[in-house]
């Protein structure tokens, strides 16, 4: 039982000289709970609010035995739900509610760049979309619906559309090159 140098309250449970559980007030003034393994590595962290540099408002993070973050479940600073899966030092996948209120999924490549993203309809004039990226993080293909409710497939080179396939008003397909 004590306080941090900033004057925030702390309650800690020790096993020999290692902290196994710690409950404290974080930099935002909210509560943090940290549970550690016998080696002193973090295993589970629950936070009532993120700091000023955090994209989270609150959340739970689970760690592997080495203390590396592996999965997080939280609420963004915009009040939207977020599930994040980590691999090594980057986000591997993220499922979240976007700014339009639609569900969205991002899958990253091994370098942490976008590999694929998908989102549901965010408003009444559009439907869902799937975007595919190359290793250089350039969008190379998309599958979506237009504002008119028609299917739309596009292929891109260096983030510029080079081919588009869509349905026209009489029910036939149009290919634009």
Tab-separated table of C-alpha atoms in Angstrom:
chain	number	residue	atom	x	y	z
A	1	UNK	CA	0.000	0.000	0.000
A	2	UNK	CA	1.575	3.264	-1.059
A	3	UNK	CA	1.756	5.934	-3.712
A	4	UNK	CA	3.615	6.648	-6.938
A	5	UNK	CA	6.059	9.568	-7.299
A	6	UNK	CA	3.129	11.484	-8.863
A	7	UNK	CA	1.070	10.985	-5.711
A	8	UNK	CA	-1.251	8.308	-7.165
A	9	UNK	CA	-2.411	5.441	-4.935
A	10	UNK	CA	-0.948	1.907	-5.311
A	11	UNK	CA	-1.800	-1.459	-3.769
A	12	UNK	CA	0.632	-4.270	-4.614
A	13	UNK	CA	0.828	-7.969	-3.747
A	14	UNK	CA	4.293	-9.523	-3.706
A	15	UNK	CA	5.553	-13.106	-4.018
A	16	UNK	CA	9.038	-12.897	-2.524
A	17	UNK	CA	10.474	-9.811	-4.278
A	18	UNK	CA	8.240	-9.860	-7.386
A	19	UNK	CA	4.967	-7.981	-7.773
A	20	UNK	CA	2.237	-10.480	-8.756
A	21	UNK	CA	-0.710	-8.074	-8.623
A	22	UNK	CA	-0.887	-4.312	-8.642
A	23	UNK	CA	-3.846	-1.960	-8.434
A	24	UNK	CA	-3.077	1.712	-8.993
A	25	UNK	CA	-4.331	5.005	-10.322
A	26	UNK	CA	-2.959	5.703	-13.830
A	27	UNK	CA	-1.899	9.002	-15.406
A	28	UNK	CA	-5.520	9.679	-16.461
A	29	UNK	CA	-6.761	9.296	-12.900
A	30	UNK	CA	-8.506	5.983	-13.616
A	31	UNK	CA	-7.749	2.573	-12.135
A	32	UNK	CA	-5.261	0.037	-13.549
A	33	UNK	CA	-4.961	-3.610	-12.555
A	34	UNK	CA	-1.871	-5.601	-13.517
A	35	UNK	CA	-1.497	-9.336	-12.870
A	36	UNK	CA	1.967	-10.880	-13.372
A	37	UNK	CA	3.366	-14.412	-13.570
A	38	UNK	CA	5.924	-15.916	-11.166
A	39	UNK	CA	8.740	-14.410	-13.258
A	40	UNK	CA	7.305	-10.912	-12.848
A	41	UNK	CA	6.125	-10.656	-16.472
A	42	UNK	CA	2.697	-9.083	-17.128
A	43	UNK	CA	-0.089	-11.578	-17.918
A	44	UNK	CA	-3.265	-9.457	-17.763
A	45	UNK	CA	-3.807	-5.722	-17.587
A	46	UNK	CA	-7.127	-3.950	-17.151
A	47	UNK	CA	-7.244	-0.189	-17.498
A	48	UNK	CA	-10.083	2.176	-16.670
A	49	UNK	CA	-8.811	4.798	-19.118
A	50	UNK	CA	-5.843	5.229	-21.396
A	51	UNK	CA	-3.286	7.981	-21.032
A	52	UNK	CA	-3.175	10.991	-23.317
A	53	UNK	CA	-1.188	9.037	-25.953
A	54	UNK	CA	-3.453	5.963	-25.894
A	55	UNK	CA	-6.070	5.174	-28.580
A	56	UNK	CA	-8.056	3.346	-25.867
A	57	UNK	CA	-10.510	4.717	-23.362
A	58	UNK	CA	-10.574	1.478	-21.388
A	59	UNK	CA	-9.627	-2.118	-22.002
A	60	UNK	CA	-8.128	-5.469	-21.077
A	61	UNK	CA	-4.837	-6.761	-22.522
A	62	UNK	CA	-3.652	-10.387	-22.256
A	63	UNK	CA	0.065	-11.195	-22.528
A	64	UNK	CA	2.070	-14.347	-23.313
A	65	UNK	CA	4.472	-15.890	-20.754
A	66	UNK	CA	7.283	-13.591	-21.976
A	67	UNK	CA	5.191	-10.491	-21.266
A	68	UNK	CA	4.334	-9.624	-24.884
A	69	UNK	CA	0.839	-8.259	-25.573
A	70	UNK	CA	-1.176	-10.802	-27.623
A	71	UNK	CA	-4.824	-9.687	-27.544
A	72	UNK	CA	-6.725	-6.636	-26.362
A	73	UNK	CA	-10.423	-5.970	-25.871
A	74	UNK	CA	-11.418	-2.405	-25.277
A	75	UNK	CA	-13.316	0.759	-25.980
A	76	UNK	CA	-11.768	3.426	-28.226
A	77	UNK	CA	-11.562	7.078	-27.250
A	78	UNK	CA	-14.562	7.549	-29.602
A	79	UNK	CA	-16.595	5.092	-27.506
A	80	UNK	CA	-16.452	2.255	-30.085
A	81	UNK	CA	-15.630	-1.400	-29.373
A	82	UNK	CA	-12.202	-2.719	-30.487
A	83	UNK	CA	-10.580	-6.193	-30.491
A	84	UNK	CA	-6.879	-6.246	-31.414
A	85	UNK	CA	-4.584	-9.247	-31.964
A	86	UNK	CA	-0.826	-8.641	-31.757
A	87	UNK	CA	2.140	-10.544	-33.181
A	88	UNK	CA	5.626	-9.578	-32.078
A	89	UNK	CA	5.761	-5.770	-32.217
A	90	UNK	CA	2.789	-5.011	-34.462
A	91	UNK	CA	-0.967	-5.335	-34.794
A	92	UNK	CA	-1.830	-8.483	-36.784
A	93	UNK	CA	-5.615	-8.030	-36.868
A	94	UNK	CA	-8.203	-5.617	-35.588
A	95	UNK	CA	-11.994	-5.828	-35.422
A	96	UNK	CA	-13.704	-2.553	-34.596
A	97	UNK	CA	-16.630	-0.208	-35.147
A	98	UNK	CA	-15.570	2.568	-37.532
A	99	UNK	CA	-16.450	6.270	-37.397
A	100	UNK	CA	-19.598	5.619	-39.494
A	101	UNK	CA	-20.868	3.080	-36.951
A	102	UNK	CA	-20.221	0.064	-39.217
A	103	UNK	CA	-18.203	-3.034	-38.392
A	104	UNK	CA	-14.684	-3.145	-39.803
A	105	UNK	CA	-11.848	-5.682	-39.955
A	106	UNK	CA	-8.197	-5.062	-40.768
A	107	UNK	CA	-5.715	-7.895	-41.368
A	108	UNK	CA	-2.048	-6.929	-41.566
A	109	UNK	CA	0.930	-8.675	-43.168
A	110	UNK	CA	3.964	-9.857	-41.207
A	111	UNK	CA	5.509	-6.381	-41.378
A	112	UNK	CA	2.430	-4.786	-39.819
A	113	UNK	CA	1.207	-3.147	-43.055
A	114	UNK	CA	-2.372	-3.543	-44.289
A	115	UNK	CA	-2.985	-6.801	-46.129
A	116	UNK	CA	-6.760	-6.624	-46.312
A	117	UNK	CA	-9.523	-4.517	-44.841
A	118	UNK	CA	-13.273	-4.955	-44.872
A	119	UNK	CA	-16.092	-2.795	-43.607
A	120	UNK	CA	-19.853	-2.912	-43.525
A	121	UNK	CA	-22.223	-0.227	-44.678
A	122	UNK	CA	-21.586	2.992	-42.855
A	123	UNK	CA	-24.542	4.962	-44.141
A	124	UNK	CA	-27.687	4.608	-46.253
A	125	UNK	CA	-25.982	5.358	-49.581
A	126	UNK	CA	-23.249	2.720	-49.600
A	127	UNK	CA	-22.717	-0.909	-48.772
A	128	UNK	CA	-19.719	-2.873	-47.627
A	129	UNK	CA	-16.237	-2.949	-49.098
A	130	UNK	CA	-13.171	-5.211	-49.162
A	131	UNK	CA	-9.779	-3.711	-49.990
A	132	UNK	CA	-6.642	-5.741	-50.774
A	133	UNK	CA	-3.121	-4.325	-50.423
A	134	UNK	CA	0.265	-5.475	-51.718
A	135	UNK	CA	3.387	-5.831	-49.567
A	136	UNK	CA	4.279	-2.165	-50.201
A	137	UNK	CA	0.904	-1.174	-48.632
A	138	UNK	CA	-0.586	-0.032	-51.970
A	139	UNK	CA	-4.275	-0.829	-52.531
A	140	UNK	CA	-4.359	-3.203	-55.537
A	141	UNK	CA	-7.966	-4.444	-55.622
A	142	UNK	CA	-11.356	-3.683	-54.171
A	143	UNK	CA	-14.788	-5.230	-54.072
A	144	UNK	CA	-17.590	-2.903	-53.023
A	145	UNK	CA	-21.057	-1.647	-53.731
A	146	UNK	CA	-21.753	1.714	-55.316
A	147	UNK	CA	-24.071	4.380	-53.963
A	148	UNK	CA	-26.649	3.046	-56.467
A	149	UNK	CA	-26.493	-0.419	-54.902
A	150	UNK	CA	-24.528	-2.005	-57.751
A	151	UNK	CA	-21.520	-4.275	-57.397
A	152	UNK	CA	-18.125	-2.739	-58.159
A	153	UNK	CA	-14.766	-4.480	-58.660
A	154	UNK	CA	-11.624	-2.483	-59.281
A	155	UNK	CA	-7.971	-3.293	-59.890
A	156	UNK	CA	-5.309	-0.695	-59.139
A	157	UNK	CA	-1.659	-0.047	-59.898
A	158	UNK	CA	0.214	2.299	-57.530
A	159	UNK	CA	-3.077	3.319	-55.862
A	160	UNK	CA	-4.634	4.335	-59.223
A	161	UNK	CA	-7.552	2.363	-60.674
A	162	UNK	CA	-6.612	0.725	-63.994
A	163	UNK	CA	-9.713	-1.462	-64.436
A	164	UNK	CA	-13.245	-1.222	-63.077
A	165	UNK	CA	-16.098	-3.693	-63.544
A	166	UNK	CA	-19.580	-2.592	-62.530
A	167	UNK	CA	-23.243	-3.121	-63.398
A	168	UNK	CA	-25.047	-0.457	-65.406
A	169	UNK	CA	-28.642	0.759	-65.153
A	170	UNK	CA	-30.031	-1.813	-67.631
A	171	UNK	CA	-28.562	-4.827	-65.794
A	172	UNK	CA	-25.521	-5.361	-68.024
A	173	UNK	CA	-21.889	-5.128	-66.973
A	174	UNK	CA	-19.495	-2.309	-67.813
A	175	UNK	CA	-15.739	-2.719	-67.919
A	176	UNK	CA	-13.628	0.434	-67.785
A	177	UNK	CA	-9.911	0.298	-68.603
